[in-house]
Coordinates of C-alpha atoms and ligand atoms in Angstrom, one line a residue:
M676 CA -67.1 -0.9 38.1
P677 CA -64.3 -1.3 35.5
V678 CA -64.7 -4.2 33.1
K679 CA -62.2 -7.0 33.5
R680 CA -61.2 -8.7 30.3
V681 CA -60.7 -12.5 30.8
A682 CA -58.8 -14.9 28.7
L683 CA -60.3 -18.3 29.1
L684 CA -57.9 -21.1 28.4
G685 CA -59.5 -24.6 28.4
A686 CA -62.8 -23.1 27.5
T687 CA -64.5 -26.3 26.4
G688 CA -63.7 -28.3 29.6
S689 CA -65.5 -28.8 32.9
I690 CA -64.0 -25.7 34.5
G691 CA -64.1 -23.7 31.3
R692 CA -67.9 -24.2 30.8
Q693 CA -68.7 -23.3 34.4
A694 CA -66.5 -20.3 34.0
I695 CA -68.5 -19.2 30.8
E696 CA -71.7 -19.4 32.9
I697 CA -70.3 -17.1 35.6
I698 CA -68.7 -14.7 33.0
S699 CA -71.9 -14.5 31.0
S700 CA -74.0 -13.5 34.0
R701 CA -71.7 -10.6 35.1
A702 CA -71.6 -7.3 33.3
E703 CA -68.1 -6.5 34.9
L704 CA -66.5 -9.6 33.2
E705 CA -65.9 -9.7 29.5
L706 CA -64.3 -12.6 27.5
C707 CA -61.5 -11.3 25.3
A708 CA -60.0 -14.8 24.4
I709 CA -61.1 -18.3 24.4
M710 CA -58.9 -21.3 23.6
S711 CA -59.3 -25.1 23.6
G712 CA -56.8 -27.9 22.8
S713 CA -58.6 -29.7 20.1
Q714 CA -62.3 -29.6 20.8
P715 CA -64.3 -27.2 18.5
I716 CA -65.2 -24.0 20.2
A717 CA -68.2 -23.3 18.0
A718 CA -70.3 -25.5 20.2
L719 CA -70.0 -23.0 22.9
G720 CA -71.9 -20.5 20.8
L721 CA -70.1 -17.4 21.9
E722 CA -67.2 -16.9 19.5
H723 CA -68.9 -13.9 17.8
G724 CA -68.6 -11.6 20.8
V725 CA -65.0 -12.7 21.6
S726 CA -62.1 -11.0 19.7
H727 CA -59.6 -13.9 20.0
V728 CA -60.7 -17.5 19.5
Q729 CA -58.1 -20.4 19.1
V730 CA -58.1 -24.1 18.9
G731 CA -54.7 -25.6 19.6
G732 CA -51.4 -23.7 19.0
S733 CA -49.6 -21.4 21.4
A734 CA -51.4 -19.9 24.4
V735 CA -48.6 -17.3 24.6
S736 CA -49.3 -15.7 21.2
L737 CA -53.0 -15.6 22.0
L738 CA -52.3 -13.9 25.3
D739 CA -49.8 -11.4 23.7
A740 CA -52.5 -10.5 21.2
C741 CA -55.5 -10.0 23.5
E742 CA -53.6 -8.4 26.6
P743 CA -56.2 -9.7 29.2
D744 CA -56.7 -8.3 32.7
V745 CA -57.2 -11.9 34.0
V746 CA -56.1 -15.3 32.6
L747 CA -58.2 -18.2 33.8
N748 CA -56.0 -21.2 33.1
A749 CA -58.3 -24.1 32.9
I750 CA -56.2 -26.2 30.6
V751 CA -55.5 -29.7 31.7
G752 CA -51.9 -30.9 32.3
F753 CA -48.5 -29.7 31.7
A754 CA -49.8 -28.1 28.5
G755 CA -50.9 -25.2 30.7
V756 CA -47.4 -24.3 31.8
D757 CA -46.7 -21.6 29.2
A758 CA -49.9 -19.7 30.1
T759 CA -49.2 -19.8 33.8
L760 CA -45.6 -18.5 33.3
W761 CA -46.9 -15.8 30.9
A762 CA -49.4 -14.5 33.3
L763 CA -47.1 -14.6 36.3
E764 CA -44.1 -12.9 34.4
N765 CA -46.3 -10.2 33.1
G766 CA -48.0 -9.4 36.3
V767 CA -51.4 -10.2 34.9
T768 CA -53.9 -11.7 37.4
L769 CA -53.8 -15.5 37.2
A770 CA -56.9 -17.5 38.2
L771 CA -55.3 -20.9 38.3
A772 CA -57.2 -24.1 37.9
N773 CA -54.4 -25.8 36.0
K774 CA -52.6 -27.1 39.1
E775 CA -50.2 -29.3 37.0
S776 CA -48.4 -26.2 35.8
L777 CA -47.7 -25.0 39.3
V778 CA -46.6 -28.5 40.4
A779 CA -44.2 -28.9 37.5
A780 CA -42.9 -25.4 37.4
G781 CA -42.8 -24.6 41.1
E782 CA -39.7 -22.6 41.6
L783 CA -39.8 -21.0 38.1
A784 CA -43.4 -20.0 38.7
V785 CA -42.7 -18.5 42.2
A786 CA -39.7 -16.5 40.7
A787 CA -41.8 -15.3 37.8
H788 CA -44.6 -14.3 40.2
R789 CA -42.1 -12.3 42.3
R790 CA -40.8 -10.5 39.2
G791 CA -44.3 -9.9 37.7
G792 CA -46.0 -8.8 41.0
G793 CA -49.5 -9.7 39.9
L794 CA -52.2 -11.6 41.7
L795 CA -52.2 -15.4 41.8
L796 CA -55.6 -16.6 42.8
P797 CA -56.3 -20.4 43.1
V798 CA -59.4 -21.9 41.5
D799 CA -58.9 -25.4 43.0
S800 CA -61.6 -25.5 45.7
E801 CA -59.2 -26.6 48.5
H802 CA -56.7 -23.8 47.8
S803 CA -59.4 -21.2 47.3
A804 CA -60.6 -22.3 50.8
L805 CA -57.0 -22.0 52.3
F806 CA -56.4 -18.6 50.5
Q807 CA -59.6 -17.2 52.2
C808 CA -58.8 -18.7 55.6
L809 CA -55.2 -17.3 55.3
E810 CA -56.0 -13.8 54.1
G811 CA -54.6 -11.2 56.4
R812 CA -53.1 -13.6 58.9
A813 CA -49.5 -13.3 60.2
P814 CA -47.4 -16.1 58.7
D815 CA -45.9 -17.0 62.1
S816 CA -49.5 -17.6 63.6
I817 CA -50.0 -20.5 61.1
E818 CA -49.2 -24.0 62.4
S819 CA -50.4 -26.1 59.4
L820 CA -52.6 -26.3 56.4
V821 CA -55.2 -29.1 56.3
L822 CA -56.2 -30.2 52.8
T823 CA -59.4 -32.2 52.7
A824 CA -59.8 -35.2 50.3
S825 CA -63.1 -36.9 49.4
G826 CA -61.3 -40.1 49.2
G827 CA -62.6 -40.6 45.7
P828 CA -64.8 -43.5 44.4
F829 CA -62.5 -46.1 45.9
R830 CA -62.3 -45.0 49.5
G831 CA -62.2 -48.1 51.7
R832 CA -61.1 -50.5 49.1
T833 CA -58.2 -52.8 49.4
T834 CA -55.3 -53.0 46.8
E835 CA -56.6 -56.4 45.7
E836 CA -60.0 -54.9 45.0
L837 CA -58.5 -52.1 43.0
A838 CA -56.7 -54.4 40.6
S839 CA -59.9 -55.0 38.6
V840 CA -61.6 -51.6 38.6
T841 CA -62.8 -50.3 35.3
I842 CA -62.5 -47.0 33.7
A843 CA -66.2 -46.2 34.4
D844 CA -65.6 -47.0 38.1
A845 CA -62.7 -44.6 38.3
L846 CA -64.7 -41.9 36.6
A847 CA -67.6 -42.1 39.0
H848 CA -66.6 -39.4 41.6
P849 CA -68.8 -39.4 44.6
T850 CA -69.0 -35.6 45.2
W851 CA -67.7 -33.6 42.1
S852 CA -68.3 -33.8 38.4
M853 CA -65.0 -33.1 36.6
G854 CA -63.0 -33.8 33.5
R855 CA -61.7 -37.3 33.0
K856 CA -58.1 -36.7 33.9
I857 CA -58.7 -35.2 37.3
S858 CA -61.4 -37.7 37.9
V859 CA -58.9 -40.5 37.6
D860 CA -56.4 -38.5 39.7
S861 CA -59.1 -38.3 42.4
A862 CA -59.5 -42.0 42.3
T863 CA -55.7 -42.7 42.7
L864 CA -55.3 -39.7 45.2
A865 CA -52.7 -38.3 42.7
N866 CA -55.0 -35.2 42.7
K867 CA -54.4 -34.8 46.4
G868 CA -50.7 -35.4 45.8
L869 CA -50.6 -32.6 43.2
E870 CA -52.7 -30.3 45.5
L871 CA -50.2 -30.9 48.2
I872 CA -47.4 -29.6 46.0
E873 CA -49.7 -26.8 44.7
A874 CA -50.3 -25.7 48.3
H875 CA -46.6 -25.7 49.1
W876 CA -45.9 -23.3 46.2
L877 CA -49.0 -21.1 46.6
F878 CA -48.6 -20.5 50.3
G879 CA -44.9 -21.0 50.9
V880 CA -45.6 -23.6 53.6
P881 CA -43.2 -26.5 54.2
Y882 CA -44.4 -30.0 53.4
A883 CA -44.1 -31.0 57.0
S884 CA -46.8 -28.5 57.9
I885 CA -49.3 -29.5 55.2
E886 CA -51.7 -32.2 56.4
V887 CA -54.1 -34.3 54.3
V888 CA -57.3 -35.8 55.8
V889 CA -60.2 -37.7 54.2
H890 CA -63.6 -36.0 54.3
P891 CA -66.1 -37.9 52.3
T892 CA -68.8 -35.3 52.0
S893 CA -66.6 -32.6 50.6
I894 CA -68.5 -30.0 52.6
V895 CA -65.3 -28.6 54.4
H896 CA -63.1 -27.6 51.5
S897 CA -59.9 -27.2 53.7
L898 CA -58.8 -25.8 57.0
V899 CA -55.9 -23.8 58.5
R900 CA -54.6 -24.6 62.0
F901 CA -53.2 -21.7 64.0
R902 CA -50.7 -21.8 66.7
D903 CA -53.3 -21.1 69.4
G904 CA -55.0 -24.4 68.5
A905 CA -57.8 -22.6 66.6
L906 CA -58.8 -24.1 63.2
L907 CA -60.5 -22.0 60.5
A908 CA -62.4 -23.9 57.9
H909 CA -64.3 -23.1 54.6
L910 CA -67.6 -24.8 54.2
G911 CA -70.0 -25.0 51.4
T912 CA -71.8 -27.4 49.0
P913 CA -69.3 -28.8 46.4
D914 CA -69.7 -26.5 43.4
M915 CA -66.8 -25.2 41.4
R916 CA -68.6 -22.2 40.3
V917 CA -68.0 -20.8 43.9
P918 CA -64.1 -20.8 43.7
I919 CA -64.3 -19.7 40.0
S920 CA -66.5 -16.8 40.9
F921 CA -64.2 -15.9 43.8
A922 CA -61.1 -15.9 41.7
L923 CA -62.7 -13.8 38.9
G924 CA -64.5 -11.5 41.2
Y925 CA -61.6 -10.9 43.6
P926 CA -61.5 -8.7 45.8
D927 CA -65.3 -8.5 45.7
R928 CA -67.3 -11.5 46.5
P929 CA -70.2 -11.5 44.0
A930 CA -73.4 -13.6 44.5
V931 CA -73.5 -17.1 43.3
A932 CA -76.8 -19.0 42.9
T933 CA -75.5 -22.3 44.4
A934 CA -77.3 -24.6 46.8
R935 CA -77.0 -23.3 50.3
L936 CA -76.0 -25.7 53.1
D937 CA -79.0 -26.5 55.4
L938 CA -77.4 -26.5 58.7
A939 CA -80.6 -27.2 60.7
Q940 CA -80.8 -30.6 58.7
G941 CA -77.4 -31.6 60.3
L942 CA -74.1 -31.8 58.4
D943 CA -72.0 -34.9 58.0
L944 CA -68.6 -33.6 58.9
R945 CA -66.8 -37.0 59.3
F946 CA -62.9 -37.0 58.9
E947 CA -60.7 -40.0 58.6
A948 CA -57.0 -40.8 57.9
V949 CA -55.8 -41.4 54.3
D950 CA -54.9 -45.0 53.5
E951 CA -51.5 -44.2 52.1
R952 CA -50.6 -47.9 51.5
T953 CA -53.6 -48.4 49.2
F954 CA -53.1 -45.0 47.5
P955 CA -49.3 -44.6 47.2
L956 CA -49.6 -41.7 44.8
L957 CA -50.2 -39.4 47.7
P958 CA -47.0 -40.3 49.7
L959 CA -45.0 -40.4 46.4
A960 CA -46.1 -36.8 45.7
R961 CA -44.9 -35.8 49.2
A962 CA -41.6 -37.4 48.6
A963 CA -41.2 -35.8 45.2
G964 CA -42.1 -32.4 46.7
E965 CA -39.6 -32.9 49.5
Q966 CA -36.9 -33.9 47.0
G967 CA -37.7 -30.7 45.1
G968 CA -36.0 -29.8 41.7
T969 CA -37.7 -31.4 38.8
A970 CA -39.0 -34.4 40.9
P971 CA -42.5 -32.9 41.0
C972 CA -42.4 -32.3 37.3
A973 CA -41.4 -35.9 36.7
Y974 CA -44.2 -37.1 39.1
N975 CA -46.7 -35.1 37.1
A976 CA -45.4 -36.1 33.6
A977 CA -45.4 -39.8 34.5
N978 CA -48.8 -39.6 36.0
E979 CA -50.2 -37.9 32.9
V980 CA -48.8 -40.6 30.6
A981 CA -50.1 -43.4 33.0
V982 CA -53.7 -41.9 33.3
E983 CA -53.8 -41.5 29.5
A984 CA -52.9 -45.1 29.1
F985 CA -55.5 -46.2 31.7
L986 CA -58.2 -44.2 30.0
D987 CA -57.2 -45.9 26.7
G988 CA -57.6 -49.3 28.4
R989 CA -53.9 -50.1 27.9
I990 CA -53.0 -50.5 31.7
G991 CA -54.9 -51.4 34.9
F992 CA -55.6 -49.0 37.7
L993 CA -52.7 -50.1 39.9
E994 CA -50.2 -49.6 37.2
I995 CA -50.8 -45.9 37.3
A996 CA -49.0 -45.6 40.7
D997 CA -46.3 -48.3 39.6
T998 CA -45.5 -46.2 36.5
V999 CA -45.0 -43.0 38.5
A1000 CA -42.9 -44.7 41.1
A1001 CA -40.6 -46.2 38.4
A1002 CA -40.2 -42.9 36.6
L1003 CA -39.4 -41.2 39.9
D1004 CA -36.8 -43.9 40.6
Q1005 CA -35.1 -43.3 37.2
V1006 CA -34.9 -39.4 37.0
D1007 CA -32.2 -37.4 38.8
G1008 CA -34.6 -34.5 39.6
S1009 CA -32.0 -31.8 39.2
P1010 CA -33.5 -28.4 39.2
A1011 CA -34.6 -26.5 36.1
R1012 CA -32.8 -23.2 35.4
D1013 CA -35.3 -22.2 32.8
L1014 CA -38.5 -23.3 30.9
D1015 CA -36.3 -25.3 28.4
D1016 CA -34.8 -27.4 31.4
L1017 CA -38.3 -27.9 32.6
V1018 CA -39.7 -29.1 29.3
A1019 CA -36.7 -31.5 28.9
A1020 CA -37.4 -32.9 32.4
D1021 CA -41.1 -33.4 31.5
A1022 CA -40.1 -35.1 28.3
E1023 CA -37.6 -37.4 30.0
A1024 CA -40.1 -38.6 32.5
R1025 CA -42.8 -39.1 29.8
S1026 CA -40.4 -41.2 27.9
I1027 CA -39.4 -43.3 30.8
A1028 CA -43.2 -43.8 31.6
Q1029 CA -43.9 -44.7 28.0
R1030 CA -41.1 -47.2 27.7
R1031 CA -42.3 -48.9 30.8
L1032 CA -45.9 -49.1 29.4
V1033 CA -44.8 -50.4 26.0
P1034 CA -42.0 -52.9 26.6
A1035 CA -39.8 -53.2 23.6
Ligands
NAD419 P1 -61.3 -31.0 31.0 O1 -60.6 -32.2 30.5 O2 -62.7 -31.0 31.2 O3 -60.9 -29.7 30.1 C1 -59.6 -29.5 29.8 C2 -59.6 -28.2 28.8 O4 -58.3 -28.0 28.5 C3 -60.4 -28.4 27.5 O5 -61.0 -27.2 27.1 C4 -59.2 -28.9 26.5 O6 -59.6 -28.5 25.1 C5 -58.1 -27.9 27.0 N1 -56.8 -28.3 26.6 C6 -56.3 -29.6 26.7 N2 -55.0 -29.6 26.1 C7 -54.8 -28.3 25.8 C8 -53.7 -27.7 25.1 N3 -52.6 -28.3 24.8 N4 -53.7 -26.3 24.9 C9 -54.9 -25.6 25.2 N5 -56.0 -26.2 25.7 C10 -55.9 -27.5 26.0 O7 -60.5 -30.6 32.5 P2 -61.2 -29.9 33.7 O8 -61.8 -30.9 34.6 O9 -61.9 -28.8 33.3 O10 -59.8 -29.4 34.4 C11 -59.0 -28.4 34.0 C12 -57.9 -28.0 35.0 O11 -58.6 -27.6 36.2 C13 -57.1 -29.3 35.4 O12 -55.7 -28.8 35.7 C14 -57.8 -29.8 36.7 O13 -56.8 -30.4 37.6 C15 -58.2 -28.5 37.3 N6 -59.3 -28.6 38.2 C16 -60.5 -29.1 37.7 C17 -61.6 -29.2 38.6 C18 -63.0 -29.6 38.1 O14 -63.9 -29.7 38.9 N7 -63.1 -30.0 36.9 C19 -61.4 -28.8 40.0 C20 -60.2 -28.4 40.4 C21 -59.1 -28.2 39.5
MG420 MG1 -59.3 -29.6 44.4

């Protein structure tokens, strides 16, 4: 089997470390580059076997230098946008964990993907599930995509109860162990909002045909409804190594030593509706997605600013959604013609959000 050279961006993070575990265990995968934002990479103990190691700086120059077969983009936030566009434009297989880049860059990313002609493989568990349920199906046989949401640590709470939740409460995710930013996004349901927009761009399905349903045990990773009424679902224990392995191993499906579902024990497959009044970041994402242009970019940018402020203890939990709503009200959302336009739209939404958080 030919060796695949992998560039791992965001190597020190939650996804990055699980990816290293997978890559280290596979003879056919070789790390050619590792990058982090600011955390030292030495702690990972593997820099000697890797030709390109970088902390901070430009992902693009690193990727140009190492010429990978696969880019695993596990950077958090808009900071991952250059790497996503680089891989798509150059036709290099992109294993995408960094959903924020696809949300923000949507149209530019799809155009770059069309020009580059490479593979775009989702690492997000829901989208990996959808990708697998959709593979080989005729587009006109599909009625809708159904994204599952665990509901996060605050499922069932009222808005009044959410006013006083702490950072530690928000980080205590019931089913997944993840980085801090995505953990807060899961608590506000912004993560599901980002995933809704991500699904739209990945699969070319209109927003009206993408449903979101709460499924507290995270066993069903997502489903596809077909026009004959049949639903195909992807089930498994919640373990990100499975979608990481699927994306890195594609089109093979190498073995993963993850806990197996014990069907005979009985599965808790409850589903319930999302409480969109208590968790407005999901309907706000849908509205931003439907608006199009740079509205999703602004949604993401304001959310990043607000989540950081929440994690710094500068604002309360409910102010995260208020900040995003206010920013979306103030931007015009006109489309980005190129990356410069996109970076400007991102910066504008960030500064609106910042001004709101730090009144003059
Ligand atoms: P994390 O915070 O644990 O790690 C983020 C990584 O990105 C770190 O290595 C950090 O050094 C790096 N980074 C930050 N800024 C950077 C920059 N400017 N340039 C280069 N690298 C930078 O985050 P995570 O939980 O691993 O999530 C990573 C991405 O994967 C996010 O987009 C998240 O939404 C997505 N994702 C994560 C999970 C999960 O289980 N953790 C699941 C699905 C999707
Ligand atoms: Mg997900």
